[in-house]
Short mmCIF file of C-alpha atoms and ligand atoms in Angstrom, two decimals:
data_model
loop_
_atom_site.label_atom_id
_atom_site.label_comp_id
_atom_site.label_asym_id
_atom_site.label_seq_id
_atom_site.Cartn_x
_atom_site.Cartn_y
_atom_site.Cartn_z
CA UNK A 1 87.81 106.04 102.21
CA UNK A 2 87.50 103.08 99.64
CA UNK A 3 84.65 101.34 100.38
CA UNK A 4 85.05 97.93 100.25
CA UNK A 5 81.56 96.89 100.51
CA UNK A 6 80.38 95.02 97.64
CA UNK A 7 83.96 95.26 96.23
CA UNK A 8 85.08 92.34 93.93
CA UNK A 9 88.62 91.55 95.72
CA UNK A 10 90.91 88.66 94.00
CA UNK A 11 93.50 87.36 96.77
CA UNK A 12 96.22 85.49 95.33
CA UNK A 13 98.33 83.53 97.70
CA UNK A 14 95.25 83.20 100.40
CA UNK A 15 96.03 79.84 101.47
CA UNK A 16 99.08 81.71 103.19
CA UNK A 17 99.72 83.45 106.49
CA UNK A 18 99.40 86.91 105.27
CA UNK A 19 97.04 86.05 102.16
CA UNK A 20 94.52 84.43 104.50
CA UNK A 21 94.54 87.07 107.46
CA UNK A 22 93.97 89.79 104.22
CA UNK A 23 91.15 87.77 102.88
CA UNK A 24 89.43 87.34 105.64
CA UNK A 25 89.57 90.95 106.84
CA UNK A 26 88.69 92.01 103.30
CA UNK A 27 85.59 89.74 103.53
CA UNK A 28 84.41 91.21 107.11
CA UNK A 29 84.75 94.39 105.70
CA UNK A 30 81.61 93.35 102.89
CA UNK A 31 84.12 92.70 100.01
CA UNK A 32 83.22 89.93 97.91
CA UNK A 33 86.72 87.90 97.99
CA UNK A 34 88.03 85.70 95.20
CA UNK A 35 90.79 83.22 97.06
CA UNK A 36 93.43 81.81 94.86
CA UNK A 37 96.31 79.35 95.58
CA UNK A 38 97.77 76.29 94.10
CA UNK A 39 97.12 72.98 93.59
CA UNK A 40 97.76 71.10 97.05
CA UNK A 41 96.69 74.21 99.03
CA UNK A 42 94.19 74.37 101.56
CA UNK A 43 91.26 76.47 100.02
CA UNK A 44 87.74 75.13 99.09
CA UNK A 45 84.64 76.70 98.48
CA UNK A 46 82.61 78.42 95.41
CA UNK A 47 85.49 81.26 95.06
CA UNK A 48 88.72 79.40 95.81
CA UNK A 49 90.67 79.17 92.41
CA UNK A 50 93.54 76.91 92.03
CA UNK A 51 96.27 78.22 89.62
CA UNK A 52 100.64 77.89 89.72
CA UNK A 53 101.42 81.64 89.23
CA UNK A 54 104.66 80.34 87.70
CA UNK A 55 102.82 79.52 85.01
CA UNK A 56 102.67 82.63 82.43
CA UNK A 57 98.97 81.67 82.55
CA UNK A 58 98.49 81.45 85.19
CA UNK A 59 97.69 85.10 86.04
CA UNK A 60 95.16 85.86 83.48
CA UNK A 61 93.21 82.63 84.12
CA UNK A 62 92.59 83.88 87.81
CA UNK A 63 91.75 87.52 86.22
CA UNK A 64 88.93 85.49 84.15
CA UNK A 65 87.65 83.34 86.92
CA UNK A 66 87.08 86.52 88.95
CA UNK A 67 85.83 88.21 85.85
CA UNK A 68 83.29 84.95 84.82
CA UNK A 69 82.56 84.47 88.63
CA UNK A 70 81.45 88.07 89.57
CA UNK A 71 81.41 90.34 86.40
CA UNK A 72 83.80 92.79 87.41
CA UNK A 73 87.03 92.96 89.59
CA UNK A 74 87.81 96.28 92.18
CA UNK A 75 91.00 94.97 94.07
CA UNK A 76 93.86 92.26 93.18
CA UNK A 77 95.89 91.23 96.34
CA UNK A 78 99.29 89.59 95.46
CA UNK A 79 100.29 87.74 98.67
CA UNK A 80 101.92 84.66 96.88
CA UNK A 81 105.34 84.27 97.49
CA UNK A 82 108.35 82.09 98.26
CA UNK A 83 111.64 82.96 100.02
CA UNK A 84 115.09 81.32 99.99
CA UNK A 85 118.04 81.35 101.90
CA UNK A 86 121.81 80.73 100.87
CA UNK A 87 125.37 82.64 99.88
CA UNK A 88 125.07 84.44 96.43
CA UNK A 89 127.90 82.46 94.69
CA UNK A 90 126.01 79.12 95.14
CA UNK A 91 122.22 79.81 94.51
CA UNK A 92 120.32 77.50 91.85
CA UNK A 93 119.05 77.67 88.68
CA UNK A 94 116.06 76.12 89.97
CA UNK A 95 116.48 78.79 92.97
CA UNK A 96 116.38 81.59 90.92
CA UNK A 97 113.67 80.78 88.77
CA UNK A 98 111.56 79.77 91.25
CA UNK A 99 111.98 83.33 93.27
CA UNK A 100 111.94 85.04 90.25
CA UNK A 101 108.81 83.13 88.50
CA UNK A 102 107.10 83.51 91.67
CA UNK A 103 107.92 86.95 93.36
CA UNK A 104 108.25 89.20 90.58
CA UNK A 105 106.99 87.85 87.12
CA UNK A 106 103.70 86.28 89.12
CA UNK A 107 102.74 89.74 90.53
CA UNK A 108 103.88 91.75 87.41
CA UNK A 109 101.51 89.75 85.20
CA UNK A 110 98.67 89.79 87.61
CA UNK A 111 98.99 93.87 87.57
CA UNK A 112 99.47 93.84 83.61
CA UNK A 113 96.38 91.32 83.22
CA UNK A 114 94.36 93.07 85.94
CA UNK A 115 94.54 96.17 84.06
CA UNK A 116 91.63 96.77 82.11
CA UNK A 117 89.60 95.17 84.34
CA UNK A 118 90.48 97.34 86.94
CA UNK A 119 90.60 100.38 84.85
CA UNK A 120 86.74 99.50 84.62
CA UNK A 121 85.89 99.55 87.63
CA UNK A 122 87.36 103.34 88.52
CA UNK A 123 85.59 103.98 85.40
CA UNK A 124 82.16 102.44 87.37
CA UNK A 125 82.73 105.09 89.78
CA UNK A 126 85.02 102.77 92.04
CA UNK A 127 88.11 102.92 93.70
CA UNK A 128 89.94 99.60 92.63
CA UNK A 129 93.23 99.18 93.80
CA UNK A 130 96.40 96.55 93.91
CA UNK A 131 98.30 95.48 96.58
CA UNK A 132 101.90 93.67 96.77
CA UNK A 133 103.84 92.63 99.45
CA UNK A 134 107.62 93.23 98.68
CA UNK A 135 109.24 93.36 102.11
CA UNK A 136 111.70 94.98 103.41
CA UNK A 137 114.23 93.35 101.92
CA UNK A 138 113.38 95.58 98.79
CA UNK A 139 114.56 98.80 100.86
CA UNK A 140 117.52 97.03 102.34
CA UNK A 141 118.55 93.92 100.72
CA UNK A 142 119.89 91.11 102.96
CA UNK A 143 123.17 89.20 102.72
CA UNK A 144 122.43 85.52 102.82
CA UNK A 145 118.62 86.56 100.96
CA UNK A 146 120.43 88.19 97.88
CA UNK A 147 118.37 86.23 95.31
CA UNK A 148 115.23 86.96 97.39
CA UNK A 149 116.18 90.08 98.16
CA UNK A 150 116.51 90.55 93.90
CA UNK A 151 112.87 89.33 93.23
CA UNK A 152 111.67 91.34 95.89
CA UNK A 153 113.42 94.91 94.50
CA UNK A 154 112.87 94.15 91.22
CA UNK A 155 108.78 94.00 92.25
CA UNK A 156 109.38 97.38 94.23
CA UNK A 157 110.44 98.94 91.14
CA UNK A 158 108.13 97.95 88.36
CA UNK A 159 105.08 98.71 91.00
CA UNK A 160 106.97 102.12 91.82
CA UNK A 161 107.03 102.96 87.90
CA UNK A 162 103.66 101.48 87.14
CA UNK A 163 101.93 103.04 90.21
CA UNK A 164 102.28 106.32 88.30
CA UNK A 165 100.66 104.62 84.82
CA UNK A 166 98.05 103.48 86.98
CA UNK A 167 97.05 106.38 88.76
CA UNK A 168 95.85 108.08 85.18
CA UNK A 169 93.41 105.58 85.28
CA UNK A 170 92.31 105.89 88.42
CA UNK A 171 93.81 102.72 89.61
CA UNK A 172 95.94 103.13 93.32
CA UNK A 173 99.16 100.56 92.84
CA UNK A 174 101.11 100.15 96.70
CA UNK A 175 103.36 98.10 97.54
CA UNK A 176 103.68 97.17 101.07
CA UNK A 177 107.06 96.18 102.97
CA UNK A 178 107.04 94.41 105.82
CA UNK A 179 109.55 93.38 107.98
CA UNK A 180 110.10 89.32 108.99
CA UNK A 181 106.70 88.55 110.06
CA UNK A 182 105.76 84.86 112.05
CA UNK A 183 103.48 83.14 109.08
CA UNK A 184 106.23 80.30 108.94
CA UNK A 185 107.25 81.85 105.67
CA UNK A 186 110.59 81.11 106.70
CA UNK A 187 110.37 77.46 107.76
CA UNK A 188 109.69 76.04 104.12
CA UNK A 189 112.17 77.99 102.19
CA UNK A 190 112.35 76.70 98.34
CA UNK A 191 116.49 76.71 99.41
CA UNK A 192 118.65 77.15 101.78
CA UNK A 193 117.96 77.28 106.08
CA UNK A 194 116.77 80.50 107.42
CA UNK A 195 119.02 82.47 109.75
CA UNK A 196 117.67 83.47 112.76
CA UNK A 197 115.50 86.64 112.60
CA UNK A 198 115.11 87.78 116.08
CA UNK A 199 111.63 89.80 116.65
CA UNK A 200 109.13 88.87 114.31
CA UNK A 201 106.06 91.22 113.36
CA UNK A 202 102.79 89.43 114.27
CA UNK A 203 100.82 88.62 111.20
CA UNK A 204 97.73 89.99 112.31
CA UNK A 205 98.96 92.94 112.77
CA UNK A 206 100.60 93.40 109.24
CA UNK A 207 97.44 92.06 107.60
CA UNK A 208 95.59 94.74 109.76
CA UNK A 209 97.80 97.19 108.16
CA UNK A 210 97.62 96.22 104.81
CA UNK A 211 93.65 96.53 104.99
CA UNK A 212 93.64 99.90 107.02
CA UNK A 213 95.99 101.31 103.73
CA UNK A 214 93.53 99.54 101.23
CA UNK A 215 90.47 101.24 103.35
CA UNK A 216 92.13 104.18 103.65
CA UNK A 217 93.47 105.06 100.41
CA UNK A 218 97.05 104.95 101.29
CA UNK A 219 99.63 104.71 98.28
CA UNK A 220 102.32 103.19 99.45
CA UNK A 221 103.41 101.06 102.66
CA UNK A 222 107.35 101.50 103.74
CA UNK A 223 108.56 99.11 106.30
CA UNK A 224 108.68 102.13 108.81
CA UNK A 225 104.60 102.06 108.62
CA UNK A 226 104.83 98.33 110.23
N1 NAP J 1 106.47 86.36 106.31
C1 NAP J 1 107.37 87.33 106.16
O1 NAP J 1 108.32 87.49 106.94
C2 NAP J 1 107.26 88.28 105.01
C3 NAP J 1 107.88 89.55 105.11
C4 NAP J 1 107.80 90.41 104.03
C5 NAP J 1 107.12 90.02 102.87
N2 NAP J 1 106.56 88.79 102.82
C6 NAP J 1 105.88 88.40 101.59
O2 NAP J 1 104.50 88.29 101.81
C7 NAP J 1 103.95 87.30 100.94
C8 NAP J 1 103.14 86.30 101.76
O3 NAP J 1 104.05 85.61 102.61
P1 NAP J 1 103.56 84.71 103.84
O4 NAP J 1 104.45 85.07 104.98
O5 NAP J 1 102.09 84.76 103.99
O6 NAP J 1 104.04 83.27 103.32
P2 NAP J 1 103.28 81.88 103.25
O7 NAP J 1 102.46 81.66 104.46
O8 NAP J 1 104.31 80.87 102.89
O9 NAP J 1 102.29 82.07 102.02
C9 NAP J 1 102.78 82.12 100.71
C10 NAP J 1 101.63 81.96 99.75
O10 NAP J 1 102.16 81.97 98.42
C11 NAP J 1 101.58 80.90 97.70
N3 NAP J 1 102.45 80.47 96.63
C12 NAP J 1 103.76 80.15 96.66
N4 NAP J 1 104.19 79.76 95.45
C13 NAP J 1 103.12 79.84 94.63
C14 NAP J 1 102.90 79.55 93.26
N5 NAP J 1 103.89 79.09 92.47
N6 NAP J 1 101.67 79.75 92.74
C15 NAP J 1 100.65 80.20 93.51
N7 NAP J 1 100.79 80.48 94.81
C16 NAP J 1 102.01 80.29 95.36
C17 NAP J 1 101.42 79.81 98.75
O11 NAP J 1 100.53 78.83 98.28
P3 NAP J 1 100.61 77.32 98.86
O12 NAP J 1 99.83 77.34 100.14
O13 NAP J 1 99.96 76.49 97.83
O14 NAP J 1 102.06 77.00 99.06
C18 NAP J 1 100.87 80.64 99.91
O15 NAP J 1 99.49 80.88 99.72
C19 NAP J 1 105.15 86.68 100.20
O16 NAP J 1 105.29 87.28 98.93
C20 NAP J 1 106.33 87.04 101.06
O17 NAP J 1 107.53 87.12 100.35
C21 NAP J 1 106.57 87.92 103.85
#
């Protein structure tokens, strides 16, 4: 059991559909939560933190805040994302970069500048632990999502490689991998139109999930465990 009372938890992406329903969860559980999003989003309050996590920056300046707000950090929760839509031969510049800025570099810097903070915290005796939210896409990429689908793989893989790095120092790296989930996600794609999905998982039921693995030490979170 990871004990998440008293835990220092930084949330990035919690003005979202899955980032708020984890926040909030986190915080009934006793865990101190540090809410980050970008400018224009909807949070407010003493730990709300407004930073573009395109920005190379942008991830270590959220570390900090948590880090100047609270003194230590036990959990990092990357639920900041964007999707896209479109055929592979006619995707963006600006498309790519966007998914790629976002979805993979954003989460890969937060783990990398997380690190030592984290790696402090297991040495406190805790159990700190980071969570990403790949989707399923990253076990079976989708035509008409290829770019997303890329973003979201290439996250799989650098958190499957550097859950093992981790681990030595006693941090617990999972990803988890929903399927298409109702949070509207969909409905303001950065390109393209979104296809329709059929059955969507309810988002309060994938948050639920994603907390029940922090709580209960799971290390990893396959779209079969949705
Ligand atoms: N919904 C699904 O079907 C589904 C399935 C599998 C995986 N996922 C993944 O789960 C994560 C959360 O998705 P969601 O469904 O909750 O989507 P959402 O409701 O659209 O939330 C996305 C969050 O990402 C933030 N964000 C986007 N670009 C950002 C940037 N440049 N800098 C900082 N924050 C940024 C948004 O902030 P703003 O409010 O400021 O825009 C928002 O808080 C995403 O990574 C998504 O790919 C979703």
């Amino acid at each position: 059991m990871t004990e998440l009372s008293g835990a220092v938890v930084l949330v990035a992406g919690a003005s979202g559909g899955l980032g708020s329903r984890v926040a909030a969860r986190l915080a009934e559980r006793g865990a101190t939560v540090v809410r980050a999003g970008r400018a224009g989003g909807a949070l407010t309050g003493p730990d709300a933190y407004v930073a573009d996590l395109r920005e190379p920056t942008g991830p270590a300046s959220l570390v900090s805040a948590a880090l100047q707000a609270h003194g230590r950090l036990d959990g990092i929760v990357v639920a900041a994302g964007v999707v896209a839509f479109g055929p592979a031969d006619a995707v963006a510049d600006e498309t790519l970069d966007e998914l790629v800025q976002t979805n993979f570099l954003a989460p890969v810097r937060l783990l990398r500048d997380g690190a030592e903070a984290l790696a402090a915290s297991a040495a406190d005796g805790r159990e700190p632990f980071v969570v990403t939210i790949s989707g399923v896409v990253s076990e079976s990429p989708t035509a008409g999502m290829a770019a997303y689908s890329a973003s979201k793989a290439g996250l799989a893989a650098f958190v499957s490689a550097a859950s093992r790095e981790f681990r030595r120092r006693g941090v617990r790296v999972l990803d988890a991998r929903p399927g298409h989930t109702e949070t509207g996600l969909a409905d303001h794609p950065v390109a393209g139109t979104a296809p329709s999905f059929g059955a969507a998982l309810d988002p309060d039921a994938v948050a639920e999930r994603i907390v029940t693995a922090i709580v209960d030490g799971e290390k990893d979170l396959p779209s079969s465990a949705f």
